[in-house]
PDB file of C-alpha atoms in Angstrom:
ATOM      1  CA  UNK O  10      -9.870  16.123  -1.717  1.00 45.00           C
ATOM      2  CA  UNK O  11      -8.822  17.142  -5.162  1.00 43.00           C
ATOM      3  CA  UNK O  12     -12.221  17.800  -6.087  1.00 41.00           C
ATOM      4  CA  UNK O  13     -15.678  16.604  -6.686  1.00 38.00           C
ATOM      5  CA  UNK O  14     -16.118  18.701  -9.790  1.00 38.00           C
ATOM      6  CA  UNK O  15     -15.631  15.731 -12.091  1.00 36.00           C
ATOM      7  CA  UNK O  16     -17.660  13.363  -9.892  1.00 32.00           C
ATOM      8  CA  UNK O  17     -14.602  11.238  -9.191  1.00 36.00           C
ATOM      9  CA  UNK O  18     -14.358   9.410  -5.922  1.00 37.00           C
ATOM     10  CA  UNK O  19     -10.863  10.657  -5.055  1.00 38.00           C
ATOM     11  CA  UNK O  20     -10.609   8.412  -2.247  1.00 37.00           C
ATOM     12  CA  UNK O  21     -10.168   4.860  -1.867  1.00 41.00           C
ATOM     13  CA  UNK O  22      -7.245   3.361  -3.380  1.00 42.00           C
ATOM     14  CA  UNK O  23      -9.592   0.322  -3.163  1.00 39.00           C
ATOM     15  CA  UNK O  24      -6.427  -1.313  -2.361  1.00 37.00           C
ATOM     16  CA  UNK O  25      -5.629  -2.352   1.002  1.00 34.00           C
ATOM     17  CA  UNK O  26      -3.431  -5.237   0.773  1.00 32.00           C
ATOM     18  CA  UNK O  27      -3.055  -5.831   4.427  1.00 31.00           C
ATOM     19  CA  UNK O  28      -4.607  -9.198   3.882  1.00 31.00           C
ATOM     20  CA  UNK O  29      -3.632  -9.837   0.300  1.00 34.00           C
ATOM     21  CA  UNK O  30      -1.555 -12.913  -0.374  1.00 34.00           C
ATOM     22  CA  UNK O  31       1.902 -12.045  -1.524  1.00 37.00           C
ATOM     23  CA  UNK O  32       2.005 -14.807  -4.194  1.00 44.00           C
ATOM     24  CA  UNK O  33       0.824 -14.772  -6.878  1.00 46.00           C
ATOM     25  CA  UNK O  34       1.127 -11.035  -7.466  1.00 46.00           C
ATOM     26  CA  UNK O  35      -2.069  -9.391  -6.250  1.00 55.00           C
ATOM     27  CA  UNK O  36      -4.671  -7.438  -8.075  1.00 55.00           C
ATOM     28  CA  UNK O  37      -5.835  -4.136  -6.588  1.00 59.00           C
ATOM     29  CA  UNK O  38      -8.351  -5.214  -4.048  1.00 50.00           C
ATOM     30  CA  UNK O  39     -10.804  -4.240  -1.342  1.00 46.00           C
ATOM     31  CA  UNK O  40     -11.406  -6.014   1.900  1.00 37.00           C
ATOM     32  CA  UNK O  41     -14.977  -7.076   2.279  1.00 35.00           C
ATOM     33  CA  UNK O  42     -15.020 -10.126   4.493  1.00 34.00           C
ATOM     34  CA  UNK O  43     -14.937 -10.542   8.215  1.00 33.00           C
ATOM     35  CA  UNK O  44     -12.322 -12.638  10.001  1.00 32.00           C
ATOM     36  CA  UNK O  45     -13.506 -16.226  10.355  1.00 34.00           C
ATOM     37  CA  UNK O  46     -14.177 -17.036  13.944  1.00 37.00           C
ATOM     38  CA  UNK O  47     -11.649 -19.368  15.404  1.00 37.00           C
ATOM     39  CA  UNK O  48     -12.888 -22.408  17.217  1.00 38.00           C
ATOM     40  CA  UNK O  49     -12.189 -22.095  20.919  1.00 39.00           C
ATOM     41  CA  UNK O  50     -10.058 -24.683  22.489  1.00 39.00           C
ATOM     42  CA  UNK O  51     -12.286 -27.281  24.052  1.00 39.00           C
ATOM     43  CA  UNK O  52     -11.384 -28.756  27.363  1.00 40.00           C
ATOM     44  CA  UNK O  53     -12.618 -32.308  27.639  1.00 40.00           C
ATOM     45  CA  UNK O  54     -13.302 -33.752  31.029  1.00 39.00           C
ATOM     46  CA  UNK O  55     -13.347 -37.439  31.807  1.00 41.00           C
ATOM     47  CA  UNK O  56     -16.354 -38.342  33.934  1.00 43.00           C
ATOM     48  CA  UNK O  57     -15.663 -40.465  36.948  1.00 44.00           C
ATOM     49  CA  UNK O  58     -18.213 -42.302  39.011  1.00 44.00           C
ATOM     50  CA  UNK O  59     -18.948 -40.556  42.271  1.00 44.00           C
ATOM     51  CA  UNK O  60     -17.204 -42.083  45.256  1.00 42.00           C
ATOM     52  CA  UNK O  61     -18.553 -42.400  48.714  1.00 45.00           C
ATOM     53  CA  UNK O  62     -16.614 -41.596  51.788  1.00 46.00           C
ATOM     54  CA  UNK O  63     -15.331 -38.082  51.033  1.00 47.00           C
ATOM     55  CA  UNK O  64     -13.342 -38.519  47.800  1.00 47.00           C
ATOM     56  CA  UNK O  65     -10.740 -35.884  47.028  1.00 47.00           C
ATOM     57  CA  UNK O  66     -11.328 -33.688  43.915  1.00 46.00           C
ATOM     58  CA  UNK O  67      -8.433 -35.277  42.120  1.00 48.00           C
ATOM     59  CA  UNK O  68      -9.967 -38.642  42.589  1.00 45.00           C
ATOM     60  CA  UNK O  69     -13.335 -37.420  41.428  1.00 47.00           C
ATOM     61  CA  UNK O  70     -12.359 -36.072  38.063  1.00 50.00           C
ATOM     62  CA  UNK O  71      -9.386 -35.870  35.666  1.00 55.00           C
ATOM     63  CA  UNK O  72      -8.838 -33.179  33.118  1.00 57.00           C
ATOM     64  CA  UNK O  73      -7.730 -34.232  29.628  1.00 59.00           C
ATOM     65  CA  UNK O  74      -5.114 -32.123  27.864  1.00 62.00           C
ATOM     66  CA  UNK O  75      -6.725 -29.160  25.972  1.00 65.00           C
ATOM     67  CA  UNK O  76      -6.884 -29.374  22.239  1.00 66.00           C
ATOM     68  CA  UNK O  77      -4.799 -26.742  20.499  1.00 66.00           C
ATOM     69  CA  UNK O  78      -6.809 -23.848  19.130  1.00 68.00           C
ATOM     70  CA  UNK O  79      -7.530 -23.878  15.430  1.00 69.00           C
ATOM     71  CA  UNK O  80      -5.512 -21.263  13.528  1.00 66.00           C
ATOM     72  CA  UNK O  81      -7.325 -17.999  12.885  1.00 67.00           C
ATOM     73  CA  UNK O  82      -8.107 -17.612   9.180  1.00 64.00           C
ATOM     74  CA  UNK O  83      -7.188 -14.262   7.639  1.00 61.00           C
ATOM     75  CA  UNK O  84     -10.027 -12.061   6.437  1.00 67.00           C
ATOM     76  CA  UNK O  85     -11.339 -13.028   2.985  1.00 66.00           C
ATOM     77  CA  UNK O  86     -10.410 -10.480   0.325  1.00 67.00           C
ATOM     78  CA  UNK O  87     -12.683  -9.835  -2.568  1.00 79.00           C
ATOM     79  CA  UNK O  88     -10.789  -8.597  -5.572  1.00 85.00           C
ATOM     80  CA  UNK O  89     -12.568  -5.529  -6.867  1.00 90.00           C
ATOM     81  CA  UNK O  90     -10.009  -3.955  -9.290  1.00 93.00           C
ATOM     82  CA  UNK O  91      -7.082  -4.954 -11.379  1.00 94.00           C
ATOM     83  CA  UNK O  92      -4.215  -3.060 -13.062  1.00 94.00           C
ATOM     84  CA  UNK O  93      -4.280  -2.297 -16.737  1.00 95.00           C
ATOM     85  CA  UNK O  94      -0.720  -3.528 -17.635  1.00 92.00           C
ATOM     86  CA  UNK O  95      -0.432  -0.989 -20.468  1.00 94.00           C
ATOM     87  CA  UNK O  96      -1.794   2.259 -19.061  1.00 95.00           C
ATOM     88  CA  UNK O  97      -1.402   1.370 -15.303  1.00 97.00           C
ATOM     89  CA  UNK O  98      -4.979   2.584 -14.671  1.00 96.00           C
ATOM     90  CA  UNK O  99      -7.033   0.535 -12.266  1.00 95.00           C
ATOM     91  CA  UNK O 100     -10.142  -1.006 -13.776  1.00 94.00           C
ATOM     92  CA  UNK O 101     -13.067  -2.856 -12.184  1.00 94.00           C
ATOM     93  CA  UNK O 102     -13.004  -6.625 -12.447  1.00 93.00           C
ATOM     94  CA  UNK O 103     -16.812  -6.587 -12.587  1.00 92.00           C
ATOM     95  CA  UNK O 104     -17.879  -3.252 -14.081  1.00 88.00           C
ATOM     96  CA  UNK O 105     -21.554  -3.954 -13.422  1.00 88.00           C
ATOM     97  CA  UNK O 106     -20.964  -4.401  -9.692  1.00 83.00           C
ATOM     98  CA  UNK O 107     -18.131  -1.980  -8.915  1.00 86.00           C
ATOM     99  CA  UNK O 108     -17.824   1.804  -8.949  1.00 87.00           C
ATOM    100  CA  UNK O 109     -15.818   2.864 -11.927  1.00 85.00           C
ATOM    101  CA  UNK O 110     -15.195   6.422 -10.657  1.00 90.00           C
ATOM    102  CA  UNK O 111     -12.293   5.665  -8.387  1.00 93.00           C
ATOM    103  CA  UNK O 112      -8.689   6.637  -8.550  1.00 95.00           C
ATOM    104  CA  UNK O 113      -5.507   5.318  -6.979  1.00 97.00           C
ATOM    105  CA  UNK O 114      -3.613   7.684  -4.676  1.00 96.00           C
ATOM    106  CA  UNK O 115       0.110   7.075  -4.420  1.00 98.00           C
ATOM    107  CA  UNK O 116       2.992   8.928  -2.764  1.00 97.00           C
ATOM    108  CA  UNK O 117       6.631   8.229  -3.718  1.00 97.00           C
ATOM    109  CA  UNK O 118      10.122   8.724  -2.409  1.00 96.00           C
ATOM    110  CA  UNK O 119       9.453   8.587   1.287  1.00 95.00           C
ATOM    111  CA  UNK O 120       9.497   8.420   4.152  1.00 97.00           C
ATOM    112  CA  UNK O 121      10.894  11.901   4.721  1.00 94.00           C
ATOM    113  CA  UNK O 122       9.555  13.988   7.575  1.00 94.00           C
ATOM    114  CA  UNK O 123       7.146  13.178  10.416  1.00 96.00           C
ATOM    115  CA  UNK O 124       5.295  16.433   9.932  1.00 93.00           C
ATOM    116  CA  UNK O 125       4.508  15.748   6.280  1.00 92.00           C
ATOM    117  CA  UNK O 126       3.611  12.085   6.787  1.00 95.00           C
ATOM    118  CA  UNK O 127       1.383  12.931   9.772  1.00 96.00           C
ATOM    119  CA  UNK O 128      -0.447  15.639   7.801  1.00 94.00           C
ATOM    120  CA  UNK O 129      -0.992  13.348   4.822  1.00 95.00           C
ATOM    121  CA  UNK O 130      -2.295  10.543   7.017  1.00 97.00           C
ATOM    122  CA  UNK O 131      -4.667  12.906   8.864  1.00 97.00           C
ATOM    123  CA  UNK O 132      -6.079  14.250   5.592  1.00 96.00           C
ATOM    124  CA  UNK O 133      -6.547  10.707   4.198  1.00 96.00           C
ATOM    125  CA  UNK O 134      -8.281   9.659   7.418  1.00 96.00           C
ATOM    126  CA  UNK O 135     -10.476  12.724   7.290  1.00 95.00           C
ATOM    127  CA  UNK O 136     -11.740  11.710   3.839  1.00 92.00           C
ATOM    128  CA  UNK O 137     -11.836   7.981   4.595  1.00 94.00           C
ATOM    129  CA  UNK O 138      -9.264   7.374   1.855  1.00 94.00           C
ATOM    130  CA  UNK O 139      -6.421   4.944   1.493  1.00 96.00           C
ATOM    131  CA  UNK O 140      -3.163   5.218  -0.425  1.00 97.00           C
ATOM    132  CA  UNK O 141       0.031   3.442  -1.340  1.00 98.00           C
ATOM    133  CA  UNK O 142       3.264   4.969   0.059  1.00 98.00           C
ATOM    134  CA  UNK O 143       6.104   3.850  -2.157  1.00 98.00           C
ATOM    135  CA  UNK O 144       9.277   4.003  -0.068  1.00 98.00           C
ATOM    136  CA  UNK O 145      13.025   3.835  -0.834  1.00 98.00           C
ATOM    137  CA  UNK O 146      15.123   1.453   1.229  1.00 98.00           C
ATOM    138  CA  UNK O 147      17.738   3.952   2.297  1.00 98.00           C
ATOM    139  CA  UNK O 148      15.062   6.261   3.624  1.00 98.00           C
ATOM    140  CA  UNK O 149      13.316   3.413   5.458  1.00 98.00           C
ATOM    141  CA  UNK O 150      16.650   2.608   7.116  1.00 98.00           C
ATOM    142  CA  UNK O 151      16.944   6.283   8.229  1.00 97.00           C
ATOM    143  CA  UNK O 152      13.453   6.608   9.594  1.00 97.00           C
ATOM    144  CA  UNK O 153      11.918   3.206  10.333  1.00 98.00           C
ATOM    145  CA  UNK O 154       9.474   4.777  12.779  1.00 98.00           C
ATOM    146  CA  UNK O 155       7.714   6.524   9.871  1.00 98.00           C
ATOM    147  CA  UNK O 156       7.262   3.213   8.037  1.00 98.00           C
ATOM    148  CA  UNK O 157       5.618   1.799  11.135  1.00 98.00           C
ATOM    149  CA  UNK O 158       3.428   4.875  11.439  1.00 98.00           C
ATOM    150  CA  UNK O 159       2.158   4.696   7.785  1.00 98.00           C
ATOM    151  CA  UNK O 160       1.410   0.973   8.166  1.00 98.00           C
ATOM    152  CA  UNK O 161      -0.272   1.352  11.537  1.00 98.00           C
ATOM    153  CA  UNK O 162      -2.678   3.917  10.014  1.00 97.00           C
ATOM    154  CA  UNK O 163      -3.895   1.360   7.494  1.00 97.00           C
ATOM    155  CA  UNK O 164      -1.912   2.496   4.456  1.00 98.00           C
ATOM    156  CA  UNK O 165      -0.051   0.256   2.055  1.00 98.00           C
ATOM    157  CA  UNK O 166       3.753   0.419   2.126  1.00 98.00           C
ATOM    158  CA  UNK O 167       5.036  -0.126  -1.384  1.00 98.00           C
ATOM    159  CA  UNK O 168       8.532  -0.957  -2.601  1.00 98.00           C
ATOM    160  CA  UNK O 169      10.330   1.833  -4.495  1.00 98.00           C
ATOM    161  CA  UNK O 170      13.798   0.187  -4.586  1.00 98.00           C
ATOM    162  CA  UNK O 171      16.623   0.788  -2.227  1.00 98.00           C
ATOM    163  CA  UNK O 172      18.183   3.828  -3.973  1.00 97.00           C
ATOM    164  CA  UNK O 173      16.396   6.145  -6.294  1.00 96.00           C
ATOM    165  CA  UNK O 174      18.461   4.875  -9.247  1.00 96.00           C
ATOM    166  CA  UNK O 175      17.482   3.769 -12.729  1.00 97.00           C
ATOM    167  CA  UNK O 176      17.056   0.056 -12.279  1.00 98.00           C
ATOM    168  CA  UNK O 177      17.121  -0.602 -16.034  1.00 97.00           C
ATOM    169  CA  UNK O 178      20.901   0.143 -15.889  1.00 95.00           C
ATOM    170  CA  UNK O 179      21.664  -2.169 -12.954  1.00 94.00           C
ATOM    171  CA  UNK O 180      22.982  -5.675 -13.193  1.00 94.00           C
ATOM    172  CA  UNK O 181      20.915  -8.672 -12.154  1.00 92.00           C
ATOM    173  CA  UNK O 182      22.929  -9.303  -8.982  1.00 92.00           C
ATOM    174  CA  UNK O 183      22.249  -5.732  -7.790  1.00 96.00           C
ATOM    175  CA  UNK O 184      18.504  -6.200  -8.075  1.00 97.00           C
ATOM    176  CA  UNK O 185      18.448  -8.541  -5.081  1.00 96.00           C
ATOM    177  CA  UNK O 186      19.570  -5.598  -2.981  1.00 97.00           C
ATOM    178  CA  UNK O 187      17.557  -2.876  -4.780  1.00 98.00           C
ATOM    179  CA  UNK O 188      14.284  -4.858  -4.650  1.00 98.00           C
ATOM    180  CA  UNK O 189      14.578  -7.828  -2.362  1.00 97.00           C
ATOM    181  CA  UNK O 190      16.224  -6.072   0.565  1.00 98.00           C
ATOM    182  CA  UNK O 191      13.476  -3.418   0.654  1.00 98.00           C
ATOM    183  CA  UNK O 192      10.787  -6.046   0.872  1.00 98.00           C
ATOM    184  CA  UNK O 193      12.585  -7.857   3.674  1.00 98.00           C
ATOM    185  CA  UNK O 194      13.104  -4.620   5.617  1.00 98.00           C
ATOM    186  CA  UNK O 195       9.448  -3.570   5.294  1.00 98.00           C
ATOM    187  CA  UNK O 196       8.282  -7.036   6.419  1.00 98.00           C
ATOM    188  CA  UNK O 197      10.659  -6.860   9.410  1.00 98.00           C
ATOM    189  CA  UNK O 198       9.253  -3.427  10.444  1.00 98.00           C
ATOM    190  CA  UNK O 199       5.549  -3.955   9.685  1.00 98.00           C
ATOM    191  CA  UNK O 200       4.996  -7.692   9.649  1.00 97.00           C
ATOM    192  CA  UNK O 201       3.904  -7.533   6.008  1.00 96.00           C
ATOM    193  CA  UNK O 202       5.997  -7.643   2.870  1.00 98.00           C
ATOM    194  CA  UNK O 203       5.060  -5.103   0.175  1.00 98.00           C
ATOM    195  CA  UNK O 204       2.802  -6.336  -2.628  1.00 97.00           C
ATOM    196  CA  UNK O 205       3.138  -3.267  -4.837  1.00 98.00           C
ATOM    197  CA  UNK O 206       6.344  -2.109  -6.635  1.00 98.00           C
ATOM    198  CA  UNK O 207       7.100   1.053  -8.537  1.00 98.00           C
ATOM    199  CA  UNK O 208      10.505   1.535 -10.174  1.00 98.00           C
ATOM    200  CA  UNK O 209      12.205   4.879  -9.697  1.00 97.00           C
ATOM    201  CA  UNK O 210      11.636   7.162 -12.707  1.00 96.00           C
ATOM    202  CA  UNK O 211       9.187   4.502 -13.983  1.00 96.00           C
ATOM    203  CA  UNK O 212      12.204   2.833 -15.554  1.00 97.00           C
ATOM    204  CA  UNK O 213      12.546  -0.955 -15.692  1.00 97.00           C
ATOM    205  CA  UNK O 214      13.275  -3.898 -17.925  1.00 97.00           C
ATOM    206  CA  UNK O 215      12.614  -7.624 -18.114  1.00 97.00           C
ATOM    207  CA  UNK O 216      15.104  -8.413 -15.348  1.00 97.00           C
ATOM    208  CA  UNK O 217      13.440  -5.878 -13.055  1.00 98.00           C
ATOM    209  CA  UNK O 218       9.963  -7.304 -13.850  1.00 97.00           C
ATOM    210  CA  UNK O 219      11.186 -10.832 -13.240  1.00 97.00           C
ATOM    211  CA  UNK O 220      12.575  -9.940  -9.843  1.00 98.00           C
ATOM    212  CA  UNK O 221       9.420  -8.056  -8.861  1.00 98.00           C
ATOM    213  CA  UNK O 222       7.369 -11.131  -9.817  1.00 97.00           C
ATOM    214  CA  UNK O 223       9.673 -13.384  -7.874  1.00 97.00           C
ATOM    215  CA  UNK O 224       9.089 -11.217  -4.801  1.00 97.00           C
ATOM    216  CA  UNK O 225       5.327 -11.571  -5.294  1.00 97.00           C
ATOM    217  CA  UNK O 226       4.655  -7.928  -6.131  1.00 98.00           C
ATOM    218  CA  UNK O 227       2.537  -6.106  -8.704  1.00 98.00           C
ATOM    219  CA  UNK O 228       4.712  -3.922 -10.993  1.00 98.00           C
ATOM    220  CA  UNK O 229       3.321  -0.500 -11.773  1.00 98.00           C
ATOM    221  CA  UNK O 230       4.310   3.004 -12.800  1.00 97.00           C
ATOM    222  CA  UNK O 231       1.543   5.617 -13.044  1.00 97.00           C
ATOM    223  CA  UNK O 232      -0.938   7.146 -15.484  1.00 97.00           C
ATOM    224  CA  UNK O 233      -1.409  10.617 -13.943  1.00 96.00           C
ATOM    225  CA  UNK O 234       1.581  12.710 -12.795  1.00 93.00           C
ATOM    226  CA  UNK O 235       0.959  15.616 -10.461  1.00 93.00           C
ATOM    227  CA  UNK O 236       4.374  17.158 -11.272  1.00 90.00           C
ATOM    228  CA  UNK O 237       4.642  18.111  -7.618  1.00 89.00           C
ATOM    229  CA  UNK O 238       8.291  17.038  -7.747  1.00 83.00           C
ATOM    230  CA  UNK O 239       9.266  19.889 -10.057  1.00 72.00           C
ATOM    231  CA  UNK O 240      10.795  22.555  -7.861  1.00 63.00           C
ATOM    232  CA  UNK O 241       9.624  25.522  -9.887  1.00 64.00           C
ATOM    233  CA  UNK O 242       7.577  28.547  -8.998  1.00 59.00           C
ATOM    234  CA  UNK O 243       4.858  27.097 -11.186  1.00 69.00           C
ATOM    235  CA  UNK O 244       4.494  23.612  -9.785  1.00 65.00           C
ATOM    236  CA  UNK O 245       5.264  24.090  -6.098  1.00 74.00           C
ATOM    237  CA  UNK O 246       1.820  25.572  -5.326  1.00 85.00           C
ATOM    238  CA  UNK O 247      -1.262  23.598  -4.315  1.00 90.00           C
ATOM    239  CA  UNK O 248      -3.348  25.190  -7.053  1.00 91.00           C
ATOM    240  CA  UNK O 249      -0.961  24.045  -9.747  1.00 91.00           C
ATOM    241  CA  UNK O 250      -0.744  20.490  -8.344  1.00 92.00           C
ATOM    242  CA  UNK O 251      -4.554  20.322  -8.477  1.00 92.00           C
ATOM    243  CA  UNK O 252      -4.581  21.681 -12.072  1.00 93.00           C
ATOM    244  CA  UNK O 253      -1.924  19.203 -13.186  1.00 92.00           C
ATOM    245  CA  UNK O 254      -3.958  16.312 -11.825  1.00 94.00           C
ATOM    246  CA  UNK O 255      -7.277  17.492 -13.185  1.00 93.00           C
ATOM    247  CA  UNK O 256      -5.864  17.853 -16.673  1.00 94.00           C
ATOM    248  CA  UNK O 257      -5.267  14.115 -16.791  1.00 94.00           C
ATOM    249  CA  UNK O 258      -7.993  12.825 -14.394  1.00 95.00           C
ATOM    250  CA  UNK O 259     -10.248  10.006 -15.559  1.00 94.00           C
ATOM    251  CA  UNK O 260     -11.853   6.919 -14.108  1.00 94.00           C
ATOM    252  CA  UNK O 261      -9.089   4.643 -12.786  1.00 96.00           C
ATOM    253  CA  UNK O 262      -6.319   7.247 -12.731  1.00 97.00           C
ATOM    254  CA  UNK O 263      -3.185   6.049 -10.995  1.00 98.00           C
ATOM    255  CA  UNK O 264      -1.957   9.320  -9.527  1.00 97.00           C
ATOM    256  CA  UNK O 265       1.664   9.945  -8.764  1.00 97.00           C
ATOM    257  CA  UNK O 266       2.368  12.345  -5.895  1.00 96.00           C
ATOM    258  CA  UNK O 267       5.084  12.940  -3.350  1.00 94.00           C
ATOM    259  CA  UNK O 268       5.354  14.428   0.194  1.00 91.00           C
ATOM    260  CA  UNK O 269       6.079  18.182  -0.222  1.00 89.00           C
ATOM    261  CA  UNK O 270       4.000  20.694   1.757  1.00 90.00           C
ATOM    262  CA  UNK O 271       2.225  21.982  -1.340  1.00 90.00           C
ATOM    263  CA  UNK O 272       0.843  18.522  -2.142  1.00 93.00           C
ATOM    264  CA  UNK O 273      -0.314  18.061   1.436  1.00 91.00           C
ATOM    265  CA  UNK O 274      -2.239  21.336   1.086  1.00 90.00           C
ATOM    266  CA  UNK O 275      -3.533  20.371  -2.356  1.00 92.00           C
ATOM    267  CA  UNK O 276      -4.919  17.089  -1.127  1.00 90.00           C
ATOM    268  CA  UNK O 277      -7.400  18.792   1.224  1.00 85.00           C
ATOM    269  CA  UNK O 278      -8.642  21.346  -1.280  1.00 78.00           C
ATOM    270  CA  UNK O 279     -12.161  21.085  -2.646  1.00 56.00           C
TER     271      UNK O 279
END
């Protein structure tokens, strides 16, 4: 992971929303409960008096219709963290009972390539870490199998708008497509609508925020930029990605990363 030098738990996005309710917008949370056991369907039998003279089974007993099984309750989710709406850090809801030294791992602008996604997922699994993958709608449409892969590995699929455009410059009617259509497509592919939203370039306005809230998502940008998106000789090396993150690292950092090969390598460095 990007290092234990600063005693940060660079792992758990403490976040898995697989069981979070979509409305109201969720806080960053951890799953602590077990699924409630569902009551088995009980089959009632009507007792009949025994009959002499070789009664047939149908005459001896009748079976009442089975009661429908009670619905299975989703696992209870204990909210452990919430988002600071100004800095976009994550902070413990109960500082006395929750580890402060956690950070939020996020990866934007995917899904792109199977090789990169697979490598990221394997490294996250290796370190028992979770992350949010903020995806663009047009890329989801191109590679739906990667969305299913990320979700099936226990990661959160976040909404990053349909195109990577500045949403603050878009009209209200276009936001239904840019935001709403992504949520619908993710739900269609994974069975779960996104509950986290990040605007491209971190740029939004009141109309964007209102639409995000309407869709039941938590609006966030980031508080720690890895600069791994800058295609320069300086920033496209694992060592520089690590350095960029460590310069800003603190408890609750919301770390922005992407899916280039140098970030995949950086993520597994110690």
